[in-house]
GROMACS .gro file of C-alpha atoms in nm:
model
  505
    1MET     CA    1  11.508  -3.067   8.745
    2THR     CA    2  11.283  -2.758   8.721
    3HIS     CA    3  10.929  -2.828   8.609
    4ASN     CA    4  10.775  -2.632   8.320
    5LYS     CA    5  11.110  -2.553   8.165
    6SER     CA    6  11.034  -2.574   7.793
    7TYR     CA    7  11.322  -2.629   7.552
    8TRP     CA    8  11.151  -2.411   7.291
    9ARG     CA    9  11.124  -2.108   7.519
   10GLU     CA   10  11.456  -2.160   7.695
   11LYS     CA   11  11.655  -2.167   7.372
   12THR     CA   12  11.472  -1.914   7.156
   13GLU     CA   13  11.509  -1.538   7.158
   14ILE     CA   14  11.153  -1.413   7.194
   15PRO     CA   15  11.093  -1.056   7.070
   16ASP     CA   16  10.991  -0.795   7.328
   17PHE     CA   17  10.720  -0.537   7.267
   18GLU     CA   18  10.572  -0.253   7.467
   19SER     CA   19  10.232  -0.279   7.632
   20LEU     CA   20   9.942  -0.073   7.502
   21ARG     CA   21   9.940   0.268   7.670
   22TYR     CA   22   9.666   0.462   7.491
   23ASP     CA   23   9.334   0.422   7.312
   24THR     CA   24   9.376   0.344   6.944
   25GLU     CA   25   9.212   0.205   6.630
   26SER     CA   26   9.285  -0.088   6.404
   27GLU     CA   27   9.096  -0.256   6.123
   28ILE     CA   28   9.144  -0.597   6.284
   29VAL     CA   29   9.242  -0.687   6.640
   30ILE     CA   30   9.375  -1.032   6.724
   31VAL     CA   31   9.371  -1.124   7.092
   32GLY     CA   32   9.644  -1.380   7.155
   33GLY     CA   33  10.012  -1.390   7.058
   34GLY     CA   34  10.049  -1.763   7.001
   35ILE     CA   35  10.064  -1.955   6.676
   36THR     CA   36   9.698  -1.892   6.587
   37GLY     CA   37   9.735  -1.518   6.633
   38ILE     CA   38  10.067  -1.491   6.449
   39VAL     CA   39   9.958  -1.703   6.151
   40THR     CA   40   9.627  -1.516   6.122
   41GLY     CA   41   9.802  -1.181   6.150
   42TYR     CA   42  10.058  -1.280   5.889
   43MET     CA   43   9.787  -1.387   5.643
   44LEU     CA   44   9.584  -1.068   5.686
   45ALA     CA   45   9.873  -0.820   5.693
   46LYS     CA   46  10.012  -0.974   5.376
   47GLU     CA   47   9.683  -0.878   5.206
   48GLY     CA   48   9.720  -0.516   5.317
   49ARG     CA   49   9.497  -0.531   5.625
   50GLN     CA   50   9.573  -0.315   5.929
   51VAL     CA   51   9.622  -0.569   6.208
   52THR     CA   52   9.703  -0.533   6.578
   53ILE     CA   53   9.791  -0.828   6.804
   54LEU     CA   54   9.729  -0.795   7.178
   55GLU     CA   55   9.897  -1.051   7.406
   56ALA     CA   56   9.834  -1.073   7.781
   57ASP     CA   57  10.186  -1.194   7.862
   58SER     CA   58  10.492  -1.236   7.639
   59LEU     CA   59  10.464  -1.392   7.294
   60TYR     CA   60  10.438  -1.773   7.281
   61SER     CA   61  10.378  -1.792   7.656
   62GLY     CA   62  10.076  -2.021   7.625
   63THR     CA   63  10.045  -2.368   7.478
   64THR     CA   64  10.247  -2.261   7.172
   65GLY     CA   65  10.564  -2.249   7.382
   66TYR     CA   66  10.499  -2.584   7.549
   67THR     CA   67  10.418  -2.813   7.258
   68THR     CA   68  10.579  -3.124   7.112
   69ALA     CA   69  10.549  -2.953   6.770
   70LYS     CA   70  10.435  -3.231   6.542
   71LEU     CA   71  10.309  -3.101   6.210
   72THR     CA   72  10.085  -3.383   6.097
   73ALA     CA   73   9.741  -3.490   5.976
   74GLN     CA   74   9.765  -3.804   6.192
   75HIS     CA   75   9.598  -3.693   6.514
   76GLY     CA   76   9.566  -4.030   6.681
   77LEU     CA   77   9.271  -4.241   6.566
   78ILE     CA   78   9.027  -3.976   6.442
   79TYR     CA   79   8.921  -4.041   6.085
   80ASP     CA   80   8.689  -4.334   6.150
   81GLU     CA   81   8.545  -4.133   6.441
   82TYR     CA   82   8.480  -3.834   6.213
   83ILE     CA   83   8.320  -4.055   5.948
   84GLN     CA   84   8.087  -4.208   6.208
   85HIS     CA   85   8.000  -3.885   6.392
   86PHE     CA   86   7.987  -3.655   6.090
   87ASN     CA   87   8.032  -3.795   5.740
   88THR     CA   88   8.299  -3.891   5.490
   89ASP     CA   89   8.315  -3.541   5.341
   90THR     CA   90   8.385  -3.377   5.680
   91ALA     CA   91   8.658  -3.629   5.760
   92LYS     CA   92   8.820  -3.580   5.418
   93THR     CA   93   8.798  -3.201   5.444
   94HIS     CA   94   8.971  -3.209   5.783
   95TYR     CA   95   9.252  -3.424   5.642
   96GLU     CA   96   9.294  -3.186   5.348
   97ALA     CA   97   9.299  -2.888   5.587
   98CYS     CA   98   9.579  -3.047   5.789
   99MET     CA   99   9.776  -3.114   5.473
  100ASP     CA  100   9.720  -2.750   5.374
  101ALA     CA  101   9.879  -2.651   5.705
  102ILE     CA  102  10.186  -2.860   5.626
  103ALA     CA  103  10.206  -2.709   5.279
  104PHE     CA  104  10.174  -2.360   5.431
  105VAL     CA  105  10.477  -2.415   5.655
  106LYS     CA  106  10.682  -2.559   5.370
  107GLU     CA  107  10.593  -2.271   5.138
  108THR     CA  108  10.642  -1.988   5.387
  109THR     CA  109  10.973  -2.122   5.517
  110ALA     CA  110  11.099  -2.142   5.159
  111ALA     CA  111  10.959  -1.801   5.059
  112HIS     CA  112  11.104  -1.614   5.358
  113GLY     CA  113  11.415  -1.819   5.427
  114ILE     CA  114  11.298  -1.930   5.771
  115ASP     CA  115  11.523  -2.191   5.932
  116CYS     CA  116  11.297  -2.380   6.173
  117ASN     CA  117  11.444  -2.730   6.154
  118LEU     CA  118  11.158  -2.849   5.935
  119THR     CA  119  11.212  -3.220   5.869
  120LYS     CA  120  11.002  -3.486   5.702
  121GLN     CA  121  10.907  -3.781   5.923
  122ASP     CA  122  10.676  -4.080   5.908
  123ALA     CA  123  10.400  -4.065   6.170
  124TYR     CA  124  10.304  -4.381   6.358
  125VAL     CA  125  10.007  -4.476   6.573
  126TYR     CA  126  10.089  -4.804   6.747
  127THR     CA  127   9.944  -5.043   7.002
  128LYS     CA  128  10.106  -5.296   7.231
  129GLU     CA  129   9.768  -5.445   7.326
  130LYS     CA  130   9.591  -5.711   7.118
  131GLN     CA  131   9.246  -5.574   7.204
  132ASN     CA  132   9.333  -5.245   7.030
  133VAL     CA  133   9.451  -5.395   6.701
  134HIS     CA  134   9.102  -5.372   6.555
  135LYS     CA  135   9.100  -4.996   6.620
  136LEU     CA  136   9.406  -4.951   6.398
  137GLU     CA  137   9.260  -5.177   6.131
  138THR     CA  138   8.933  -4.980   6.134
  139GLU     CA  139   9.128  -4.654   6.111
  140HIS     CA  140   9.321  -4.795   5.815
  141GLU     CA  141   8.992  -4.869   5.643
  142ALA     CA  142   8.896  -4.505   5.703
  143TYR     CA  143   9.226  -4.400   5.542
  144GLN     CA  144   9.134  -4.602   5.235
  145LYS     CA  145   8.787  -4.448   5.215
  146LEU     CA  146   8.935  -4.098   5.233
  147GLY     CA  147   9.226  -4.157   4.997
  148ILE     CA  148   9.489  -4.115   5.271
  149GLN     CA  149   9.818  -4.288   5.203
  150GLY     CA  150   9.885  -4.517   5.497
  151GLU     CA  151   9.990  -4.869   5.575
  152LEU     CA  152   9.970  -5.120   5.858
  153SER     CA  153  10.283  -5.275   6.007
  154ASP     CA  154  10.365  -5.532   6.272
  155THR     CA  155  10.685  -5.350   6.372
  156ILE     CA  156  10.818  -5.000   6.431
  157PRO     CA  157  11.179  -4.875   6.446
  158LEU     CA  158  11.167  -4.824   6.825
  159PRO     CA  159  11.330  -5.081   7.058
  160PHE     CA  160  11.018  -5.266   7.174
  161GLU     CA  161  10.764  -5.505   7.031
  162ILE     CA  162  10.415  -5.398   6.929
  163GLU     CA  163  10.100  -5.567   6.809
  164LYS     CA  164  10.025  -5.328   6.521
  165ALA     CA  165  10.107  -4.984   6.385
  166LEU     CA  166   9.942  -4.751   6.135
  167ILE     CA  167  10.184  -4.534   5.938
  168MET     CA  168  10.111  -4.203   5.765
  169LYS     CA  169  10.394  -4.103   5.533
  170ASP     CA  170  10.540  -3.759   5.458
  171GLN     CA  171  10.449  -3.574   5.777
  172TYR     CA  172  10.673  -3.313   5.943
  173GLN     CA  173  10.815  -3.179   6.266
  174TYR     CA  174  10.968  -2.836   6.328
  175HIS     CA  175  11.084  -2.576   6.577
  176PRO     CA  176  10.764  -2.373   6.627
  177LEU     CA  177  10.913  -2.059   6.778
  178LYS     CA  178  11.178  -2.019   6.510
  179PHE     CA  179  10.900  -2.053   6.254
  180LEU     CA  180  10.683  -1.794   6.430
  181ASN     CA  181  10.971  -1.549   6.468
  182GLY     CA  182  11.011  -1.565   6.090
  183LEU     CA  183  10.640  -1.502   6.028
  184LEU     CA  184  10.640  -1.223   6.286
  185HIS     CA  185  10.919  -1.042   6.101
  186VAL     CA  186  10.710  -1.045   5.780
  187PHE     CA  187  10.400  -0.938   5.975
  188LEU     CA  188  10.580  -0.633   6.115
  189ASP     CA  189  10.728  -0.546   5.776
  190ASN     CA  190  10.372  -0.537   5.642
  191GLY     CA  191  10.262  -0.284   5.902
  192GLY     CA  192  10.137  -0.519   6.174
  193LYS     CA  193  10.152  -0.405   6.535
  194VAL     CA  194  10.209  -0.610   6.851
  195TYR     CA  195  10.149  -0.516   7.214
  196THR     CA  196  10.248  -0.759   7.488
  197ASP     CA  197  10.165  -0.750   7.860
  198THR     CA  198   9.823  -0.623   7.753
  199PRO     CA  199   9.552  -0.849   7.893
  200VAL     CA  200   9.208  -0.797   7.742
  201ASP     CA  201   8.898  -0.789   7.960
  202THR     CA  202   8.604  -0.781   7.723
  203ILE     CA  203   8.461  -0.679   7.386
  204GLU     CA  204   8.198  -0.409   7.351
  205GLU     CA  205   7.965  -0.471   7.060
  206GLY     CA  206   7.772  -0.202   6.877
  207LYS     CA  207   7.808   0.010   6.566
  208ASP     CA  208   8.180  -0.021   6.621
  209THR     CA  209   8.345  -0.319   6.786
  210THR     CA  210   8.572  -0.222   7.075
  211VAL     CA  211   8.830  -0.434   7.254
  212VAL     CA  212   8.871  -0.324   7.617
  213THR     CA  213   9.188  -0.408   7.809
  214LYS     CA  214   9.200  -0.478   8.182
  215ASN     CA  215   9.351  -0.131   8.225
  216GLY     CA  216   9.046   0.023   8.059
  217LEU     CA  217   9.216   0.112   7.732
  218LYS     CA  218   9.012   0.071   7.416
  219VAL     CA  219   9.093  -0.042   7.062
  220THR     CA  220   8.816   0.033   6.814
  221CYS     CA  221   8.805  -0.203   6.517
  222LYS     CA  222   8.593  -0.372   6.252
  223LYS     CA  223   8.682  -0.734   6.332
  224VAL     CA  224   8.813  -0.917   6.639
  225VAL     CA  225   8.980  -1.257   6.636
  226VAL     CA  226   8.969  -1.435   6.972
  227ALA     CA  227   9.283  -1.651   6.968
  228SER     CA  228   9.333  -1.659   7.345
  229HIS     CA  229   9.328  -2.038   7.393
  230PHE     CA  230   9.007  -2.054   7.602
  231PRO     CA  231   8.782  -1.775   7.467
  232PHE     CA  232   8.801  -1.481   7.707
  233TYR     CA  233   8.476  -1.350   7.555
  234ASP     CA  234   8.180  -1.584   7.522
  235GLY     CA  235   7.963  -1.389   7.277
  236GLN     CA  236   7.659  -1.605   7.363
  237GLY     CA  237   7.846  -1.909   7.236
  238PHE     CA  238   7.823  -2.091   7.574
  239TYR     CA  239   8.183  -2.208   7.542
  240PHE     CA  240   8.208  -2.277   7.915
  241ALA     CA  241   7.966  -2.570   7.862
  242ARG     CA  242   8.109  -2.682   7.529
  243LEU     CA  243   8.479  -2.701   7.613
  244TYR     CA  244   8.695  -2.861   7.877
  245GLN     CA  245   9.067  -2.831   7.948
  246ASP     CA  246   9.316  -3.113   7.964
  247ARG     CA  247   9.677  -3.121   8.090
  248SER     CA  248   9.959  -3.335   7.961
  249TYR     CA  249  10.331  -3.353   8.025
  250VAL     CA  250  10.662  -3.368   7.836
  251VAL     CA  251  11.015  -3.470   7.930
  252ALA     CA  252  11.316  -3.410   7.704
  253ALA     CA  253  11.606  -3.654   7.739
  254LYS     CA  254  11.917  -3.752   7.545
  255PRO     CA  255  11.903  -4.105   7.394
  256LYS     CA  256  12.196  -4.334   7.465
  257ASN     CA  257  12.170  -4.490   7.117
  258PRO     CA  258  12.106  -4.334   6.773
  259TYR     CA  259  11.740  -4.246   6.719
  260PRO     CA  260  11.585  -4.422   6.415
  261GLY     CA  261  11.353  -4.133   6.326
  262GLY     CA  262  10.976  -4.104   6.312
  263MET     CA  263  10.699  -3.947   6.523
  264TYR     CA  264  10.501  -4.183   6.743
  265ILE     CA  265  10.186  -4.193   6.951
  266ASN     CA  266  10.020  -4.495   7.103
  267ALA     CA  267   9.655  -4.598   7.092
  268ASP     CA  268   9.673  -4.735   7.446
  269THR     CA  269   9.631  -4.597   7.797
  270PRO     CA  270   9.826  -4.416   7.933
  271SER     CA  271   9.912  -4.207   7.630
  272ARG     CA  272  10.270  -4.185   7.500
  273SER     CA  273  10.409  -3.951   7.234
  274ILE     CA  274  10.766  -3.955   7.097
  275ARG     CA  275  10.961  -3.733   6.858
  276SER     CA  276  11.319  -3.607   6.833
  277ILE     CA  277  11.478  -3.264   6.810
  278GLU     CA  278  11.832  -3.171   6.711
  279THR     CA  279  11.994  -2.922   6.947
  280GLU     CA  280  12.327  -2.738   6.949
  281GLU     CA  281  12.381  -2.798   7.320
  282HIS     CA  282  12.286  -3.163   7.363
  283GLY     CA  283  12.270  -3.316   7.016
  284THR     CA  284  11.960  -3.530   6.971
  285LEU     CA  285  11.691  -3.509   7.238
  286LEU     CA  286  11.374  -3.714   7.257
  287LEU     CA  287  11.052  -3.536   7.349
  288ILE     CA  288  10.838  -3.787   7.533
  289GLY     CA  289  10.485  -3.676   7.615
  290GLY     CA  290  10.165  -3.810   7.759
  291GLU     CA  291   9.987  -3.873   8.091
  292SER     CA  292   9.683  -3.670   7.989
  293HIS     CA  293   9.417  -3.583   8.247
  294ARG     CA  294   9.144  -3.325   8.296
  295THR     CA  295   9.285  -3.007   8.453
  296GLY     CA  296   9.254  -2.998   8.830
  297GLU     CA  297   9.183  -3.371   8.855
  298GLY     CA  298   9.398  -3.682   8.869
  299HIS     CA  299   9.701  -3.767   9.080
  300PRO     CA  300   9.972  -3.533   9.216
  301GLU     CA  301  10.145  -3.394   8.909
  302GLU     CA  302  10.489  -3.523   9.008
  303MET     CA  303  10.357  -3.874   8.943
  304TYR     CA  304  10.300  -3.793   8.576
  305TYR     CA  305  10.654  -3.666   8.531
  306LYS     CA  306  10.785  -3.977   8.705
  307GLU     CA  307  10.586  -4.205   8.473
  308LEU     CA  308  10.727  -4.029   8.167
  309THR     CA  309  11.079  -4.033   8.311
  310ASP     CA  310  11.047  -4.408   8.368
  311PHE     CA  311  10.924  -4.455   8.011
  312ALA     CA  312  11.216  -4.247   7.881
  313ALA     CA  313  11.454  -4.477   8.069
  314TYR     CA  314  11.274  -4.775   7.914
  315LEU     CA  315  11.349  -4.624   7.571
  316GLY     CA  316  11.714  -4.593   7.670
  317THR     CA  317  11.768  -4.228   7.757
  318GLU     CA  318  11.970  -4.038   8.010
  319THR     CA  319  11.808  -3.833   8.287
  320PRO     CA  320  11.567  -3.573   8.141
  321ILE     CA  321  11.710  -3.226   8.089
  322TYR     CA  322  11.379  -3.044   8.044
  323MET     CA  323  11.030  -3.106   8.179
  324TRP     CA  324  10.718  -2.910   8.095
  325SER     CA  325  10.343  -2.934   8.069
  326ALA     CA  326  10.074  -2.792   7.845
  327GLN     CA  327   9.703  -2.724   7.868
  328ASP     CA  328   9.487  -2.824   7.574
  329ILE     CA  329   9.122  -2.749   7.507
  330VAL     CA  330   8.880  -3.015   7.384
  331THR     CA  331   8.546  -2.960   7.209
  332LEU     CA  332   8.237  -3.174   7.246
  333ASP     CA  333   8.294  -3.358   6.920
  334ASN     CA  334   8.676  -3.344   6.903
  335LEU     CA  335   8.672  -3.111   6.601
  336PRO     CA  336   8.806  -2.756   6.655
  337TYR     CA  337   8.581  -2.450   6.677
  338ILE     CA  338   8.702  -2.205   6.411
  339GLY     CA  339   8.485  -1.926   6.273
  340TYR     CA  340   8.223  -1.675   6.384
  341ILE     CA  341   8.189  -1.676   6.763
  342SER     CA  342   7.812  -1.724   6.745
  343LYS     CA  343   7.546  -1.745   6.478
  344GLY     CA  344   7.477  -1.409   6.315
  345ASN     CA  345   7.784  -1.238   6.461
  346ASP     CA  346   8.036  -1.188   6.182
  347ASN     CA  347   8.246  -0.920   6.354
  348ILE     CA  348   8.398  -1.154   6.614
  349LEU     CA  349   8.575  -1.476   6.522
  350VAL     CA  350   8.716  -1.745   6.747
  351ALA     CA  351   8.961  -2.035   6.723
  352THR     CA  352   8.986  -2.294   6.999
  353GLY     CA  353   8.955  -2.661   7.086
  354TYR     CA  354   9.254  -2.809   6.905
  355ARG     CA  355   9.276  -3.100   7.149
  356LYS     CA  356   9.648  -3.195   7.145
  357TRP     CA  357   9.720  -3.104   6.784
  358GLY     CA  358   9.751  -2.728   6.796
  359MET     CA  359  10.063  -2.700   6.582
  360THR     CA  360   9.860  -2.816   6.283
  361SER     CA  361   9.509  -2.703   6.377
  362SER     CA  362   9.620  -2.349   6.467
  363ILE     CA  363   9.757  -2.303   6.115
  364VAL     CA  364   9.429  -2.439   5.977
  365ALA     CA  365   9.258  -2.178   6.196
  366GLY     CA  366   9.471  -1.898   6.055
  367LEU     CA  367   9.394  -2.001   5.698
  368GLU     CA  368   9.022  -2.037   5.769
  369ILE     CA  369   8.980  -1.711   5.961
  370ALA     CA  370   9.176  -1.514   5.703
  371SER     CA  371   8.945  -1.651   5.433
  372LEU     CA  372   8.632  -1.563   5.632
  373ILE     CA  373   8.754  -1.207   5.692
  374ASP     CA  374   8.877  -1.149   5.336
  375SER     CA  375   8.588  -1.303   5.143
  376GLY     CA  376   8.322  -1.419   5.388
  377ILE     CA  377   8.368  -1.769   5.248
  378SER     CA  378   8.483  -2.069   5.447
  379ARG     CA  379   8.791  -2.233   5.302
  380TYR     CA  380   8.688  -2.564   5.460
  381LYS     CA  381   8.315  -2.596   5.393
  382ASN     CA  382   8.221  -2.458   5.736
  383ILE     CA  383   8.307  -2.788   5.905
  384TYR     CA  384   8.471  -2.600   6.194
  385GLN     CA  385   8.194  -2.344   6.252
  386PRO     CA  386   8.153  -2.301   6.628
  387SER     CA  387   7.774  -2.280   6.609
  388ARG     CA  388   7.745  -2.637   6.481
  389PHE     CA  389   7.557  -2.885   6.695
  390HIS     CA  390   7.511  -3.253   6.622
  391ALA     CA  391   7.283  -3.477   6.827
  392ASP     CA  392   7.557  -3.741   6.805
  393PRO     CA  393   7.778  -3.696   6.998
  394ASP     CA  394   7.716  -3.339   7.117
  395LEU     CA  395   7.404  -3.387   7.328
  396GLY     CA  396   7.562  -3.663   7.531
  397SER     CA  397   7.887  -3.467   7.554
  398VAL     CA  398   7.713  -3.156   7.686
  399THR     CA  399   7.539  -3.363   7.951
  400LYS     CA  400   7.861  -3.541   8.046
  401ASN     CA  401   8.056  -3.215   8.067
  402VAL     CA  402   7.790  -3.045   8.277
  403MET     CA  403   7.770  -3.346   8.509
  404GLU     CA  404   8.148  -3.348   8.548
  405VAL     CA  405   8.140  -2.980   8.642
  406ALA     CA  406   7.854  -3.040   8.887
  407LYS     CA  407   8.042  -3.330   9.045
  408GLU     CA  408   8.357  -3.123   9.092
  409PHE     CA  409   8.155  -2.833   9.230
  410ILE     CA  410   7.990  -3.050   9.496
  411VAL     CA  411   8.300  -3.251   9.582
  412GLY     CA  412   8.507  -2.934   9.611
  413LYS     CA  413   8.264  -2.770   9.851
  414LEU     CA  414   8.253  -3.079  10.075
  415GLU     CA  415   8.621  -3.171  10.068
  416GLN     CA  416   8.832  -3.195  10.380
  417PRO     CA  417   9.144  -2.977  10.413
  418TYR     CA  418   9.477  -3.137  10.326
  419GLU     CA  419   9.712  -3.078  10.619
  420TYR     CA  420   9.824  -2.850  10.898
  421VAL     CA  421   9.988  -2.524  10.788
  422PRO     CA  422  10.312  -2.539  10.993
  423HIS     CA  423  10.415  -2.847  10.790
  424LEU     CA  424  10.440  -2.642  10.472
  425LYS     CA  425  10.777  -2.609  10.306
  426ARG     CA  426  10.872  -2.320  10.082
  427GLY     CA  427  10.696  -2.344   9.745
  428GLU     CA  428  10.419  -2.563   9.889
  429ALA     CA  429  10.051  -2.499   9.951
  430THR     CA  430   9.762  -2.663  10.129
  431LYS     CA  431   9.397  -2.610  10.215
  432VAL     CA  432   9.262  -2.548  10.562
  433ARG     CA  433   8.909  -2.485  10.682
  434PHE     CA  434   8.875  -2.170  10.892
  435ASN     CA  435   8.538  -2.053  11.027
  436GLY     CA  436   8.364  -2.271  10.768
  437LEU     CA  437   8.563  -2.131  10.472
  438LEU     CA  438   8.819  -2.326  10.271
  439LEU     CA  439   9.141  -2.127  10.254
  440GLY     CA  440   9.430  -2.187  10.020
  441VAL     CA  441   9.754  -2.132  10.206
  442TYR     CA  442  10.076  -2.093  10.005
  443LYS     CA  443  10.429  -2.044  10.137
  444ASP     CA  444  10.644  -1.869   9.876
  445GLU     CA  445  11.019  -1.917   9.825
  446ASN     CA  446  11.092  -1.638  10.073
  447GLY     CA  447  10.889  -1.813  10.341
  448GLU     CA  448  10.602  -1.564  10.330
  449ILE     CA  449  10.251  -1.706  10.378
  450HIS     CA  450   9.974  -1.610  10.131
  451GLN     CA  451   9.606  -1.688  10.186
  452VAL     CA  452   9.341  -1.704   9.915
  453ASP     CA  453   8.979  -1.806   9.890
  454THR     CA  454   8.991  -2.131   9.689
  455THR     CA  455   8.665  -2.053   9.511
  456CYS     CA  456   8.737  -2.012   9.139
  457THR     CA  457   8.634  -1.666   9.020
  458HIS     CA  458   8.489  -1.807   8.698
  459MET     CA  459   8.192  -2.016   8.815
  460LYS     CA  460   8.260  -2.078   9.186
  461CYS     CA  461   8.412  -2.428   9.176
  462GLU     CA  462   8.690  -2.519   9.418
  463VAL     CA  463   9.045  -2.505   9.287
  464ASN     CA  464   9.303  -2.774   9.373
  465TRP     CA  465   9.676  -2.735   9.430
  466ASN     CA  466   9.906  -2.848   9.146
  467SER     CA  467  10.226  -2.927   9.332
  468ALA     CA  468  10.441  -2.981   9.021
  469GLU     CA  469  10.375  -2.636   8.879
  470SER     CA  470  10.287  -2.444   9.195
  471SER     CA  471   9.942  -2.341   9.077
  472TRP     CA  472   9.580  -2.357   9.186
  473ASP     CA  473   9.390  -2.544   8.912
  474CYS     CA  474   9.013  -2.555   8.862
  475PRO     CA  475   8.872  -2.897   8.764
  476CYS     CA  476   8.548  -2.750   8.628
  477HIS     CA  477   8.663  -2.534   8.337
  478GLY     CA  478   9.042  -2.542   8.362
  479SER     CA  479   9.127  -2.198   8.499
  480ARG     CA  480   9.469  -2.181   8.666
  481PHE     CA  481   9.609  -1.938   8.924
  482THR     CA  482   9.948  -1.873   9.081
  483GLY     CA  483  10.011  -1.965   9.442
  484THR     CA  484   9.922  -1.608   9.537
  485GLY     CA  485   9.604  -1.615   9.327
  486GLU     CA  486   9.686  -1.433   9.001
  487VAL     CA  487   9.531  -1.572   8.682
  488ILE     CA  488   9.761  -1.793   8.472
  489GLU     CA  489   9.504  -1.934   8.230
  490GLY     CA  490   9.135  -1.860   8.172
  491PRO     CA  491   8.845  -1.868   8.139
  492ALA     CA  492   8.866  -1.692   8.478
  493LYS     CA  493   8.943  -1.322   8.441
  494LYS     CA  494   8.972  -1.219   8.805
  495PRO     CA  495   9.233  -1.342   9.055
  496LEU     CA  496   9.144  -1.554   9.355
  497LYS     CA  497   9.030  -1.341   9.644
  498LYS     CA  498   9.320  -1.264   9.876
  499LEU     CA  499   9.249  -1.292  10.247
  500ASP     CA  500   9.427  -1.055  10.479
  501ARG     CA  501   9.280  -1.204  10.794
  502GLY     CA  502   9.193  -1.574  10.804
  503LEU     CA  503   9.466  -1.765  10.987
  504ASN     CA  504   9.657  -1.445  11.059
  505SER     CA  505   9.368  -1.282  11.245
   0.00000   0.00000   0.00000
């Protein structure tokens, strides 16, 4: 089984576009060709705006193409947390925003005839542990305060016993890439432009706002939307200290018995997520996700896939057909950052920090950003504004995040190398210390050895080898690099330094 083989991307025809080859102008530039960028572009182009989308890779190549694609307002146990950390109005506004996202998908699929396998499902949060029952009961009380329709149950339709479940009715699941292809068609019909394989380096601020690509090409515009997952441009927002990145895993397997329906997530550790998809090739498949951990930390990644495969077998499935992983970004207070990139800067907007609920939150982001650009008015009472700061829990979260980064920085610099280079098999990598420097040594599938400096080019932490996905991952801020050092995911912009000498000298 090949890791990081996503069903969505494997079985969807993804449109190709040319890369940007000349300087140009556009009223609005959106950096990022995932669901946030496409939804935002659709909303703005429909209102007659001149919009250009710049994507560093192919469309949907980021988290959008590696999701479980639940369209729901039930994001684990969050509403009591939001009431306690913010207030009742913020929690209710977030719920209403998520329901707006569901309504948006229903309305646009109907209006444009988009077939994206949109199906209504009940959403369940369940626990198998007695000590967690009170968490579900407290969350149910939050539902009642906010007017959310939900109910507690002692059973769920899945083939195992639980202690308690909290059900949210009338939620949805869909095929995200089919949906986005439909929106993209409308976007292009309304004059929108898309350039892929066009990585952006920075934004130049001044009388005019200019987006500068890594090839030095410039797009002059009035507004920029940073929808690049981790913001590639900080804009004095200090996002490197206010965000961290988290990896989780998915296996897709055929159930041996009929699936009873529903979308599920547990309230226990380790995390488990379950939903179904209907496919032409295999019939019903179950998407089983979980095993979340901070990027660059934790156990060897194969262990996480094994745990999910074992859980799939426990549910009564055949051997998984697909396996993939995703990287999610988490904010200090678990509420997304959507709005102006920093206080007083209304020419650059950002959307990030969806935790593990990007299929809903990214649509919320598109609706919110379109409203801010069109009218200057927040659709959702500014609850997502990135410049917000709350003493509880933000101050403690900043300190914890900074301490985690400091720990990884120190541990990385003092770590011992893994093993001796001649033991490497093709597709494997290791670290060795040579003349006091930690080298990353990778043997590609052709047997060629590549050497890189394992110092992350973002803020100088030490990257670790991710054996499941053949990447160097940074535990400090979540940057990821190929075995040969090229950037896969930011915030790093530059590749790892390649070493021509080192062990070969």
